[in-house]
Structure formats: C-alpha cells, structure tokens
Short mmCIF file of N, CA, C and O in Angstrom, two decimals:
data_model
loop_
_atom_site.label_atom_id
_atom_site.label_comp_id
_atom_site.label_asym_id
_atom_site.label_seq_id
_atom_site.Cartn_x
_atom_site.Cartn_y
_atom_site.Cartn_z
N UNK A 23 0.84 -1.20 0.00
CA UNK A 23 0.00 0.00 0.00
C UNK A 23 0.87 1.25 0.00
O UNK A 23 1.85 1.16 0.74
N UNK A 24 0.73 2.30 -0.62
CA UNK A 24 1.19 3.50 -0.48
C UNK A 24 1.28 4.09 0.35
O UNK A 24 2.18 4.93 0.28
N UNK A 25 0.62 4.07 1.38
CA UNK A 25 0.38 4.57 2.90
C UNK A 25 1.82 3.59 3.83
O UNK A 25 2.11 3.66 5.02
N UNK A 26 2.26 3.02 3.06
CA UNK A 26 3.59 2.26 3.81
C UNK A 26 4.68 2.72 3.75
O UNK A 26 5.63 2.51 4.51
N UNK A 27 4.58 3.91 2.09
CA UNK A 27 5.58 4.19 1.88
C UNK A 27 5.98 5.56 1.92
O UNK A 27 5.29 6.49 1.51
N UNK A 28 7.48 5.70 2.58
CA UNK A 28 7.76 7.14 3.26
C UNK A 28 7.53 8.21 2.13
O UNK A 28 7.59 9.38 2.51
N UNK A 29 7.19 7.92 0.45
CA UNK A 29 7.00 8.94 -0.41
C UNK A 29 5.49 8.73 -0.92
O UNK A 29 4.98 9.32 -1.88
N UNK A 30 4.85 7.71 -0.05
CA UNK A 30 3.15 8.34 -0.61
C UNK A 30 2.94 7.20 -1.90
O UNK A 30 1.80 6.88 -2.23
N UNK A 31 4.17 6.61 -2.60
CA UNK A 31 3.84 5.99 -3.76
C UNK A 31 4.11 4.55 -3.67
O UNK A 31 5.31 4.36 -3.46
N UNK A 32 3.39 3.44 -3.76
CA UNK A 32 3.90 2.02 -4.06
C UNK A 32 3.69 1.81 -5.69
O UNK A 32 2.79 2.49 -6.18
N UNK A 33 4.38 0.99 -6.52
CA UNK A 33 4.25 0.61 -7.59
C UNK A 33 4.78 -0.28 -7.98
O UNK A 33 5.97 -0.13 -8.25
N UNK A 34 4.02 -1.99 -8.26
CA UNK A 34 4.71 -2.90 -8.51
C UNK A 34 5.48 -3.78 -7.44
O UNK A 34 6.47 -4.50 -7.54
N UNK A 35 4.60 -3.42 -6.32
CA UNK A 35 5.20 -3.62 -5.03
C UNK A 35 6.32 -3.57 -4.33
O UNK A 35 6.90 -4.45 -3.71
N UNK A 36 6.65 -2.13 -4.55
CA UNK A 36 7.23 -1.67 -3.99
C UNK A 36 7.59 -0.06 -3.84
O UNK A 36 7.17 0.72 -4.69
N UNK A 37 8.51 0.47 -2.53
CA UNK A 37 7.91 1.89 -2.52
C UNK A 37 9.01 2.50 -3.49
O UNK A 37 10.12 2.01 -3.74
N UNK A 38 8.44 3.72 -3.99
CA UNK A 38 8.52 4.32 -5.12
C UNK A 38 9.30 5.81 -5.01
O UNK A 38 9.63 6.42 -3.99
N UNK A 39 9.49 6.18 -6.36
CA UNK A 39 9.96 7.83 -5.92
C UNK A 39 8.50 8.20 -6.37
O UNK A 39 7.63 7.68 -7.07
N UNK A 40 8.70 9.78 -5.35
CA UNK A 40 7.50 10.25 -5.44
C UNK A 40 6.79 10.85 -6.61
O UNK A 40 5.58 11.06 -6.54
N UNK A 41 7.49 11.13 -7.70
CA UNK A 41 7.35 11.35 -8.92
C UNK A 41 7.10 9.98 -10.19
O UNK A 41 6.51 10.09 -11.26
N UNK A 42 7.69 8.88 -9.68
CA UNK A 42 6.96 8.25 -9.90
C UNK A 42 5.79 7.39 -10.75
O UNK A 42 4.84 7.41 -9.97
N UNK A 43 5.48 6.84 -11.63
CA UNK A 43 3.96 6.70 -12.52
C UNK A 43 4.10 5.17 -13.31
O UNK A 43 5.20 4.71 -13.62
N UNK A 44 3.16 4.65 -13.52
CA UNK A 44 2.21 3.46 -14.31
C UNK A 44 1.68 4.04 -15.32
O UNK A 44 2.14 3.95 -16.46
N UNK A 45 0.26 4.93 -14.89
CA UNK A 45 -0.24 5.40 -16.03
C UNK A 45 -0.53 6.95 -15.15
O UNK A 45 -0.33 7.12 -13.95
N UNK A 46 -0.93 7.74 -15.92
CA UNK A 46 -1.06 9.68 -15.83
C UNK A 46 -2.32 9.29 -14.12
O UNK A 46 -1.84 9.74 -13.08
N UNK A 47 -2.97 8.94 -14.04
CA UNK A 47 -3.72 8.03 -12.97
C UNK A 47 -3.03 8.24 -11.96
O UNK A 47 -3.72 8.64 -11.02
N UNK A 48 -1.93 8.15 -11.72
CA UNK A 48 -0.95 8.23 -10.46
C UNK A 48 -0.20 9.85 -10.31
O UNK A 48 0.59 10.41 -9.55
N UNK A 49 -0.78 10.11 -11.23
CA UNK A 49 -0.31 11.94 -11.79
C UNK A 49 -0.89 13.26 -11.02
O UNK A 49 -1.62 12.63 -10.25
N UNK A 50 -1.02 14.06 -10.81
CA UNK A 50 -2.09 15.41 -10.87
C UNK A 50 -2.49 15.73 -12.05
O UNK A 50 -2.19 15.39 -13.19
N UNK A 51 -3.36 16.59 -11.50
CA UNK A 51 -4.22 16.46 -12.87
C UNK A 51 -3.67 17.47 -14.22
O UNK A 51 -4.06 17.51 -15.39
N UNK A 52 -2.43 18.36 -13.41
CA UNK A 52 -1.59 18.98 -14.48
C UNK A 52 -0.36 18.72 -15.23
O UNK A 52 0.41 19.44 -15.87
N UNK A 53 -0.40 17.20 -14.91
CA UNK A 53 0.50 16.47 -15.59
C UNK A 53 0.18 14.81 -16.07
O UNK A 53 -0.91 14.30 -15.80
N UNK A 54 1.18 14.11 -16.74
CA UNK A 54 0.88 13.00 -17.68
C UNK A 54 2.21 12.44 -17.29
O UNK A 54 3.26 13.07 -17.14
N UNK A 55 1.91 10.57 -17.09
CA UNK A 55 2.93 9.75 -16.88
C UNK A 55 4.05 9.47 -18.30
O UNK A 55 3.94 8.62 -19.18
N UNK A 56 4.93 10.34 -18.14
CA UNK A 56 6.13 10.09 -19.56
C UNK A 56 6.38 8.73 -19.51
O UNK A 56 6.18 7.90 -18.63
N UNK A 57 6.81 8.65 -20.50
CA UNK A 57 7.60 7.38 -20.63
C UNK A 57 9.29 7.19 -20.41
O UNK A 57 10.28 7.91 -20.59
N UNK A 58 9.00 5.56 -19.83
CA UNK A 58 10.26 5.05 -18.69
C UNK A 58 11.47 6.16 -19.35
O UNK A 58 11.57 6.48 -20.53
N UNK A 59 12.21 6.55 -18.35
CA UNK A 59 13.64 7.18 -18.38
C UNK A 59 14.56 6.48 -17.27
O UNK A 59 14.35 6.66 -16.07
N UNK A 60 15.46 5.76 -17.70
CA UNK A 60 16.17 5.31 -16.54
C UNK A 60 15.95 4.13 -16.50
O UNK A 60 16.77 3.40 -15.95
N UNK A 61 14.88 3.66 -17.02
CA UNK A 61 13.95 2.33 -15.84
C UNK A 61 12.70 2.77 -15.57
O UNK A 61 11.75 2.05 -15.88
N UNK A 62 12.51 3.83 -15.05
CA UNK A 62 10.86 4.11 -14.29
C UNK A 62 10.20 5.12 -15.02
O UNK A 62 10.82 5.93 -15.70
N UNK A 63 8.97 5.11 -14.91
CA UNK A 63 8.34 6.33 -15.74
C UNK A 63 8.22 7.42 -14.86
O UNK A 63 8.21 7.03 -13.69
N UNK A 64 8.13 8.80 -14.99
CA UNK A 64 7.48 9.62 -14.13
C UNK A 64 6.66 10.51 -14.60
O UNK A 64 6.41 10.58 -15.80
N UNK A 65 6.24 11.19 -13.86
CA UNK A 65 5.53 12.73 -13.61
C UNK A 65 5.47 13.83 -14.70
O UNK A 65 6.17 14.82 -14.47
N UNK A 66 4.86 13.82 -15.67
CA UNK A 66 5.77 15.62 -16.30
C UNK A 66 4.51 16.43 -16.18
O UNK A 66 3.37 16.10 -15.86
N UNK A 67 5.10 17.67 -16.57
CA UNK A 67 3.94 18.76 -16.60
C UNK A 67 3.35 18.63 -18.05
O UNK A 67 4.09 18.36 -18.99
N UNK A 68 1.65 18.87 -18.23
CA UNK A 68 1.21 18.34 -19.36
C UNK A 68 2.00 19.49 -20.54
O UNK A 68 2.64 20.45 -20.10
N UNK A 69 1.89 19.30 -21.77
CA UNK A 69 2.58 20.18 -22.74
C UNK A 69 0.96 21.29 -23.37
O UNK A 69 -0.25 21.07 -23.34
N UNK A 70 1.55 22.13 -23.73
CA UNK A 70 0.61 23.36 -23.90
C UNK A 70 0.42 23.05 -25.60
O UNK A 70 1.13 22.32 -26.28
N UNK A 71 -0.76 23.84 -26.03
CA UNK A 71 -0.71 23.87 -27.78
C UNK A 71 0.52 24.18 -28.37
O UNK A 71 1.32 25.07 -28.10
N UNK A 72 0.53 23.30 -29.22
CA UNK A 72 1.49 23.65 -30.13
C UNK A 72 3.14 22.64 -29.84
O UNK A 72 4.13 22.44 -30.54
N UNK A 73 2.81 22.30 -28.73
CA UNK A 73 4.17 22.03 -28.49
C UNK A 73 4.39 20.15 -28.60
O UNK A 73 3.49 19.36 -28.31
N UNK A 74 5.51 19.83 -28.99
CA UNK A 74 5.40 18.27 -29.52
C UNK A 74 4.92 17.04 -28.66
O UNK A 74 5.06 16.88 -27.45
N UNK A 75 4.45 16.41 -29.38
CA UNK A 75 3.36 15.17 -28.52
C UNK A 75 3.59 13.89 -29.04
O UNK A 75 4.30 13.76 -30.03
N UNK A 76 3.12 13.02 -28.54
CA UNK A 76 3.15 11.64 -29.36
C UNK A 76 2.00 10.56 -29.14
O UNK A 76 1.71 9.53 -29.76
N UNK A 77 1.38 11.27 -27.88
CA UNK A 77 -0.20 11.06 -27.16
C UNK A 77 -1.04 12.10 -26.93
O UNK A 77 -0.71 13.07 -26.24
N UNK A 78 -2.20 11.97 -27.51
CA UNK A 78 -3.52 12.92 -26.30
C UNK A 78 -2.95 13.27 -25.00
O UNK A 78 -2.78 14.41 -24.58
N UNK A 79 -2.77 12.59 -24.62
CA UNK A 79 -2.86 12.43 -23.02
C UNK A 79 -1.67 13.28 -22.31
O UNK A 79 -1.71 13.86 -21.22
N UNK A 80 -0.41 13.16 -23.41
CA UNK A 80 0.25 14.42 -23.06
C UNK A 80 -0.02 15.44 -23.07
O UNK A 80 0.92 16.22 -22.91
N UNK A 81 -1.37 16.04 -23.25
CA UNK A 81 -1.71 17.53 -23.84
C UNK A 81 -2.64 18.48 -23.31
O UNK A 81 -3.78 18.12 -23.62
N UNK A 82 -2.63 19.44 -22.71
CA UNK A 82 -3.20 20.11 -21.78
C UNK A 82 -4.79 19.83 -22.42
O UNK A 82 -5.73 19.54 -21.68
N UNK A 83 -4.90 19.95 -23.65
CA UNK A 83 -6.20 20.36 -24.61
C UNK A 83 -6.39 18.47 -24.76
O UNK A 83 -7.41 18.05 -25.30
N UNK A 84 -5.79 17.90 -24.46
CA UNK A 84 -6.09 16.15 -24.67
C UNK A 84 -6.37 16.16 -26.13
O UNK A 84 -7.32 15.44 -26.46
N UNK A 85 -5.74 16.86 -27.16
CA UNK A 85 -5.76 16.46 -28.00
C UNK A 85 -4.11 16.50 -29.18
O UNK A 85 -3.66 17.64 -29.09
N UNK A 86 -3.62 16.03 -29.70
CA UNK A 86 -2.73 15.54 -30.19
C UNK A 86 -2.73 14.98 -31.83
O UNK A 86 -2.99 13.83 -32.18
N UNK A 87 -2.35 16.24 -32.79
CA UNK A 87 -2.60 15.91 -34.34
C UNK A 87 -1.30 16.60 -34.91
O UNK A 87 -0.89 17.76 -34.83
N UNK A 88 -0.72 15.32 -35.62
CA UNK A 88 -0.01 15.66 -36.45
C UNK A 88 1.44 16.02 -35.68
O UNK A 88 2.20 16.93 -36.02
N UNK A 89 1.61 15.30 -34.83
CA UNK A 89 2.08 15.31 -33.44
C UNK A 89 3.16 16.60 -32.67
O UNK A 89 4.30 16.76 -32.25
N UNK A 90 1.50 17.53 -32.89
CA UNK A 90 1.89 18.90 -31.96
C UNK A 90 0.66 18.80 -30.66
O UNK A 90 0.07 17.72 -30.77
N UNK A 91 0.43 19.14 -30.17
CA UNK A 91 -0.49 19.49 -29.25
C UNK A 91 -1.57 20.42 -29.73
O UNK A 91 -1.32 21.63 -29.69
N UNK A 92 -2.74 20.03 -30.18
CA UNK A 92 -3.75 20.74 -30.78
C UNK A 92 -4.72 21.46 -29.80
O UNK A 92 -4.84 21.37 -28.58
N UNK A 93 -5.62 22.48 -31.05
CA UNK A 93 -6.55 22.95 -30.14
C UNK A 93 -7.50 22.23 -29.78
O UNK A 93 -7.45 21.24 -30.51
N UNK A 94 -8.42 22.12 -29.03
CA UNK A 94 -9.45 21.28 -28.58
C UNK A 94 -10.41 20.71 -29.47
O UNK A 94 -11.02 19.64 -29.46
N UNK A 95 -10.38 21.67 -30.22
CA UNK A 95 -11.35 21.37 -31.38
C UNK A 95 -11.14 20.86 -32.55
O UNK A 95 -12.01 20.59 -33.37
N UNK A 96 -9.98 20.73 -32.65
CA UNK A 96 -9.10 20.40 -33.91
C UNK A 96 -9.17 19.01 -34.18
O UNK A 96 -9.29 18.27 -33.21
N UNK A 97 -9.10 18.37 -35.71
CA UNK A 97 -9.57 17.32 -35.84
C UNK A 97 -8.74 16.71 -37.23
O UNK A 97 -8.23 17.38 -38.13
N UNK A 98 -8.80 15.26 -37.10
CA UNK A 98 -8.07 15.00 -38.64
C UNK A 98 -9.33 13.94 -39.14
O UNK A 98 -9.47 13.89 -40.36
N UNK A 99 -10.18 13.17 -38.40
CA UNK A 99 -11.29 12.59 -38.69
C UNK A 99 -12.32 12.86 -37.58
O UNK A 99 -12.23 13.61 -36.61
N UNK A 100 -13.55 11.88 -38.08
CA UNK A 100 -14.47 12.21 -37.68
C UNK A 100 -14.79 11.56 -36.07
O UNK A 100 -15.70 11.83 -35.29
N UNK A 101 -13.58 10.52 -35.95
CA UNK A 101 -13.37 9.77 -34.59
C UNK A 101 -13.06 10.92 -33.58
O UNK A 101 -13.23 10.76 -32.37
N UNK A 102 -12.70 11.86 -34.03
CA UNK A 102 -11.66 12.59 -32.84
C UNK A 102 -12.88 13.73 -32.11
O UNK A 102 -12.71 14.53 -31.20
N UNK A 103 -14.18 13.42 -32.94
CA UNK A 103 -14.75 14.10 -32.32
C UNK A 103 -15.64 13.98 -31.66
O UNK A 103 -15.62 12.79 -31.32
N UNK A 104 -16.70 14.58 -31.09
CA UNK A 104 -18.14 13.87 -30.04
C UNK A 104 -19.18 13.39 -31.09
O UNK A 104 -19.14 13.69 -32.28
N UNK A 105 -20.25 12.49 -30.42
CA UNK A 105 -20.78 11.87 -31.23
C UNK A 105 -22.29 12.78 -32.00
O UNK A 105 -23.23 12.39 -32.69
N UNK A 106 -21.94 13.90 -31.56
CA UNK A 106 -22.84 14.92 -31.95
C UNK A 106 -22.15 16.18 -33.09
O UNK A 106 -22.47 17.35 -33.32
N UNK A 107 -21.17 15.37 -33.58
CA UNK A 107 -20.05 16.71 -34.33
C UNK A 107 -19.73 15.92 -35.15
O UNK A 107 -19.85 14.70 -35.02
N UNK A 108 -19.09 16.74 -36.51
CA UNK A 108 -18.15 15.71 -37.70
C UNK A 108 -16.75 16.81 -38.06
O UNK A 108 -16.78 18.00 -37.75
N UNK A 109 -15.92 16.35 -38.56
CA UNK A 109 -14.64 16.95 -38.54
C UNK A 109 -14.95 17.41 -40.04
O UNK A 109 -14.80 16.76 -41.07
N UNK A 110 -15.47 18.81 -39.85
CA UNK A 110 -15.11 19.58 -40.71
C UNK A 110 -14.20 20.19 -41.66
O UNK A 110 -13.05 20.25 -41.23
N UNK A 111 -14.39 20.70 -42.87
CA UNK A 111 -13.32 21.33 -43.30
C UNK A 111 -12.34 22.42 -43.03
O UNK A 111 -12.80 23.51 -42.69
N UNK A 112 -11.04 22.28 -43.14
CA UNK A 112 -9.78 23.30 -42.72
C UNK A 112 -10.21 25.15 -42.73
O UNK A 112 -10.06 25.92 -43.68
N UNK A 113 -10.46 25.29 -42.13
CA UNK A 113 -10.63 27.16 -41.63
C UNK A 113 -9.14 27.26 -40.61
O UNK A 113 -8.72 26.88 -39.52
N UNK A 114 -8.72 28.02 -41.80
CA UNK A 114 -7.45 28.75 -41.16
C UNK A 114 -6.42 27.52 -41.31
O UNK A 114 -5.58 27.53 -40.41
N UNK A 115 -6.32 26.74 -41.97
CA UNK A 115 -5.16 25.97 -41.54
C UNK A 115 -5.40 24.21 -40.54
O UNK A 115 -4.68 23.30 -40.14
N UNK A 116 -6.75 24.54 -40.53
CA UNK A 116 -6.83 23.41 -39.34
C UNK A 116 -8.09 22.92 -39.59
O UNK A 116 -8.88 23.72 -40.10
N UNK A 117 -8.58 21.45 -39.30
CA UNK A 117 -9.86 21.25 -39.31
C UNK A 117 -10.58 21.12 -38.04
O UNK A 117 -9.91 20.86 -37.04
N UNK A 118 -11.83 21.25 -37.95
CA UNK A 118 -12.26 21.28 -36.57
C UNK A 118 -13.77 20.53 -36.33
O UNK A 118 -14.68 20.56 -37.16
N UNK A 119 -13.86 19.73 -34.77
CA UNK A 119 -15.22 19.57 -34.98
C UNK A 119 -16.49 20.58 -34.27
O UNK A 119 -16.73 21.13 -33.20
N UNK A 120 -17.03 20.43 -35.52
CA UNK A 120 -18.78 21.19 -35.86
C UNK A 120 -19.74 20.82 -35.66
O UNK A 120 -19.92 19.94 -36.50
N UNK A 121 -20.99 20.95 -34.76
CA UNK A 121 -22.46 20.22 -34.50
C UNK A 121 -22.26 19.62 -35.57
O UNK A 121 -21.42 19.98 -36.39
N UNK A 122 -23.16 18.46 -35.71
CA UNK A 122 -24.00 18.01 -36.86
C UNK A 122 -25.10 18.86 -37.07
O UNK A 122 -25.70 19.37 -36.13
N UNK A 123 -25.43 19.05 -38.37
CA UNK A 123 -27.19 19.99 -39.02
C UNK A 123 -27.78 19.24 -38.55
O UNK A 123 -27.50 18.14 -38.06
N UNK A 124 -29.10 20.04 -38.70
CA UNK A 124 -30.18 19.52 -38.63
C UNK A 124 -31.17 19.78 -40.65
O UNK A 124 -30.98 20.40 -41.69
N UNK A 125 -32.10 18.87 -40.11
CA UNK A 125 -33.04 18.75 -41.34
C UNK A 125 -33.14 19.70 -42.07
O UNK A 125 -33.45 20.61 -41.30
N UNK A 126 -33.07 20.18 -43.24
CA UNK A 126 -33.07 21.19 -43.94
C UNK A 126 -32.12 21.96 -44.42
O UNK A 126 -32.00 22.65 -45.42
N UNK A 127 -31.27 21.63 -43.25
CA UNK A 127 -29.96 22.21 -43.50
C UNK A 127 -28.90 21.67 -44.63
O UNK A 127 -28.99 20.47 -44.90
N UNK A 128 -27.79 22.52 -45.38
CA UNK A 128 -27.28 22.77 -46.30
C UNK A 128 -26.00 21.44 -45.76
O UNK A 128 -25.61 21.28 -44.60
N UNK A 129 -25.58 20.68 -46.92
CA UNK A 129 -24.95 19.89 -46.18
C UNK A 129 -23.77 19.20 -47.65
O UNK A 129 -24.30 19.48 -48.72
N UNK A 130 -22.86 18.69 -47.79
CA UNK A 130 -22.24 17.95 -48.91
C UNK A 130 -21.95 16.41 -48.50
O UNK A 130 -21.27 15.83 -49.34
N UNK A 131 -22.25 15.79 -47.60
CA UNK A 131 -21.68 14.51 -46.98
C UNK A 131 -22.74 14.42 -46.04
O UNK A 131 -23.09 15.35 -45.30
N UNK A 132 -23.36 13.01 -46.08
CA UNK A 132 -24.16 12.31 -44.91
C UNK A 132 -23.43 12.95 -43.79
O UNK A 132 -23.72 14.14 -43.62
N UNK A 133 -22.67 12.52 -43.10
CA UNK A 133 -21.94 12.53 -41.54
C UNK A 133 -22.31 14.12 -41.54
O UNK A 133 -21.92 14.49 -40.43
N UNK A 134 -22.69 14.91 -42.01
CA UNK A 134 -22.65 16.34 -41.48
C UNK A 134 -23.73 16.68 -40.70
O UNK A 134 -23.82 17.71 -40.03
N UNK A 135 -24.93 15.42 -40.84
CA UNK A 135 -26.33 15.57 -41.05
C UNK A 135 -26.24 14.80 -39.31
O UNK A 135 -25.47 13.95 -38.87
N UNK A 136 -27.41 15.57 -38.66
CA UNK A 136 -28.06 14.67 -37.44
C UNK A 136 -28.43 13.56 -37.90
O UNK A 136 -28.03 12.60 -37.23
N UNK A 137 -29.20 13.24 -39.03
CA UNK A 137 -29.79 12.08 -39.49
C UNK A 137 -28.88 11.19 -40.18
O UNK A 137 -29.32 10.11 -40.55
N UNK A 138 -27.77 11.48 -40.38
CA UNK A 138 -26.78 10.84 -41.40
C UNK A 138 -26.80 10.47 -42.92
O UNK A 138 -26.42 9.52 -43.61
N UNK A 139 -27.58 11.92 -43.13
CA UNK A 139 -28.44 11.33 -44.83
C UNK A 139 -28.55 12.88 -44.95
O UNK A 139 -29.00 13.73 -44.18
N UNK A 140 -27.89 12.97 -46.33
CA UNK A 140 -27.51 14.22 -47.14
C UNK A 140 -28.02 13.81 -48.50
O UNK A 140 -27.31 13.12 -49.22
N UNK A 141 -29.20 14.21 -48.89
CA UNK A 141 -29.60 14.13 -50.13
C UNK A 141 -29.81 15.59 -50.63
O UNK A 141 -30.17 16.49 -49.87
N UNK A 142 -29.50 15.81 -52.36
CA UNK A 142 -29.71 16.87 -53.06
C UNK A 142 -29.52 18.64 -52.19
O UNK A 142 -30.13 19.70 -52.37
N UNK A 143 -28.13 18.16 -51.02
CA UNK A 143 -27.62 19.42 -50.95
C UNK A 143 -28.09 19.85 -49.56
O UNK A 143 -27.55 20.78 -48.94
N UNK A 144 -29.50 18.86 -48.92
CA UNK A 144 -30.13 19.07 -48.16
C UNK A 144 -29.51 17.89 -46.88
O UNK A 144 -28.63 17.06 -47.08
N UNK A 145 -30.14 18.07 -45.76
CA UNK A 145 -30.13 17.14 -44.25
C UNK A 145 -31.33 16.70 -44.32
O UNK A 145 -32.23 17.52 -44.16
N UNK A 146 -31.77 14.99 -44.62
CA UNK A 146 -33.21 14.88 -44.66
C UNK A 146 -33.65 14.23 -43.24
O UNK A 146 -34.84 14.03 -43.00
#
C-alpha cells in the first residue's frame, strides 16, 4: 500500500519515488505519466498547444494531431470528435469539430447531417 511508503507511492510492489507513474492516474491532474527514463516512468507537466506530442494524453487540450499538441477542437477525422459533431473542413489551416445539421440544413456529406443522410444538398 502506499500509505507504507515514506513517499506516498507504491508501484509494482514496492515503494517508489514520489514522482513516480504506471499510467497519468498516479499523476495530478496537471500532468501526464512520460515514458520510462532510466527504468521508471514519471511525472511531467502536461505540454501546452502547439508544443510536440506523441499522445492525447500528453496535452493540456487532450488532443494531439499531427504530433503537436492541438486545439481542442481540432480534428483530422471524424473519430476525434463527439458523437454529436463531424470533422469539418480546414478554416485557417486546421480542421475542426462542428455540430452536426439539422433537417433542412445545407450539407455535402451524410456525416454532417443529425440524421446521417444528405440528399440533393439538403439534411433529410
């Protein structure tokens, strides 16, 4: 148990440095478990936009494209986004996710549509 150990951390049974990590889980919440250095993984501070990534999870914004640290909204498919959004086309340099329309609405691709059906320009 961690409570055994004079730095607060057990891992793998046994006590730990206090910095420390398995997975970001063992972290605060302003940082992400790097990968092993030495032997052990630890602690880092999460990385801000823009700055290089190789996971989500390194990234203040939890998101990670093209492996910089993206904006939140930023997208390369339609996975990266909520199940109420589709990854839109590039404005400014970047793509991002956008509600889905609704019925009536102006649309070029099913996935843009609440209904998932884009006929003749329309959201049916």
């Amino acid at each position: 148990k961690k409570s055994q150990c004079a730095t607060d951390r057990c891992s793998w049974g046994r006590c730990a440095a206090k910095d420390e990590c398995r997975d970001s889980g063992d972290c605060n919440s302003n940082q992400y478990c790097g990968d092993p250095i030495g032997g052990k993984a630890t602690c880092k501070p999460l990385k801000s936009q823009g700055q290089a990534c190789t996971k989500k999870s390194q990234c203040a914004t939890d998101r990670c494209s093209w492996g910089r640290c993206a904006a939140k909204d930023e997208c390369r498919s339609n996975s990266d986004c909520s199940s109420n959004q589709y990854c839109g086309n590039p404005i400014a340099g970047k793509q991002s996710c956008k509600s889905k329309k609704s019925k009536g609405t102006a649309c070029t691709k099913k996935h843009q549509c609440q209904s998932n059906k884009c006929s003749w320009g329309r959201c049916k």
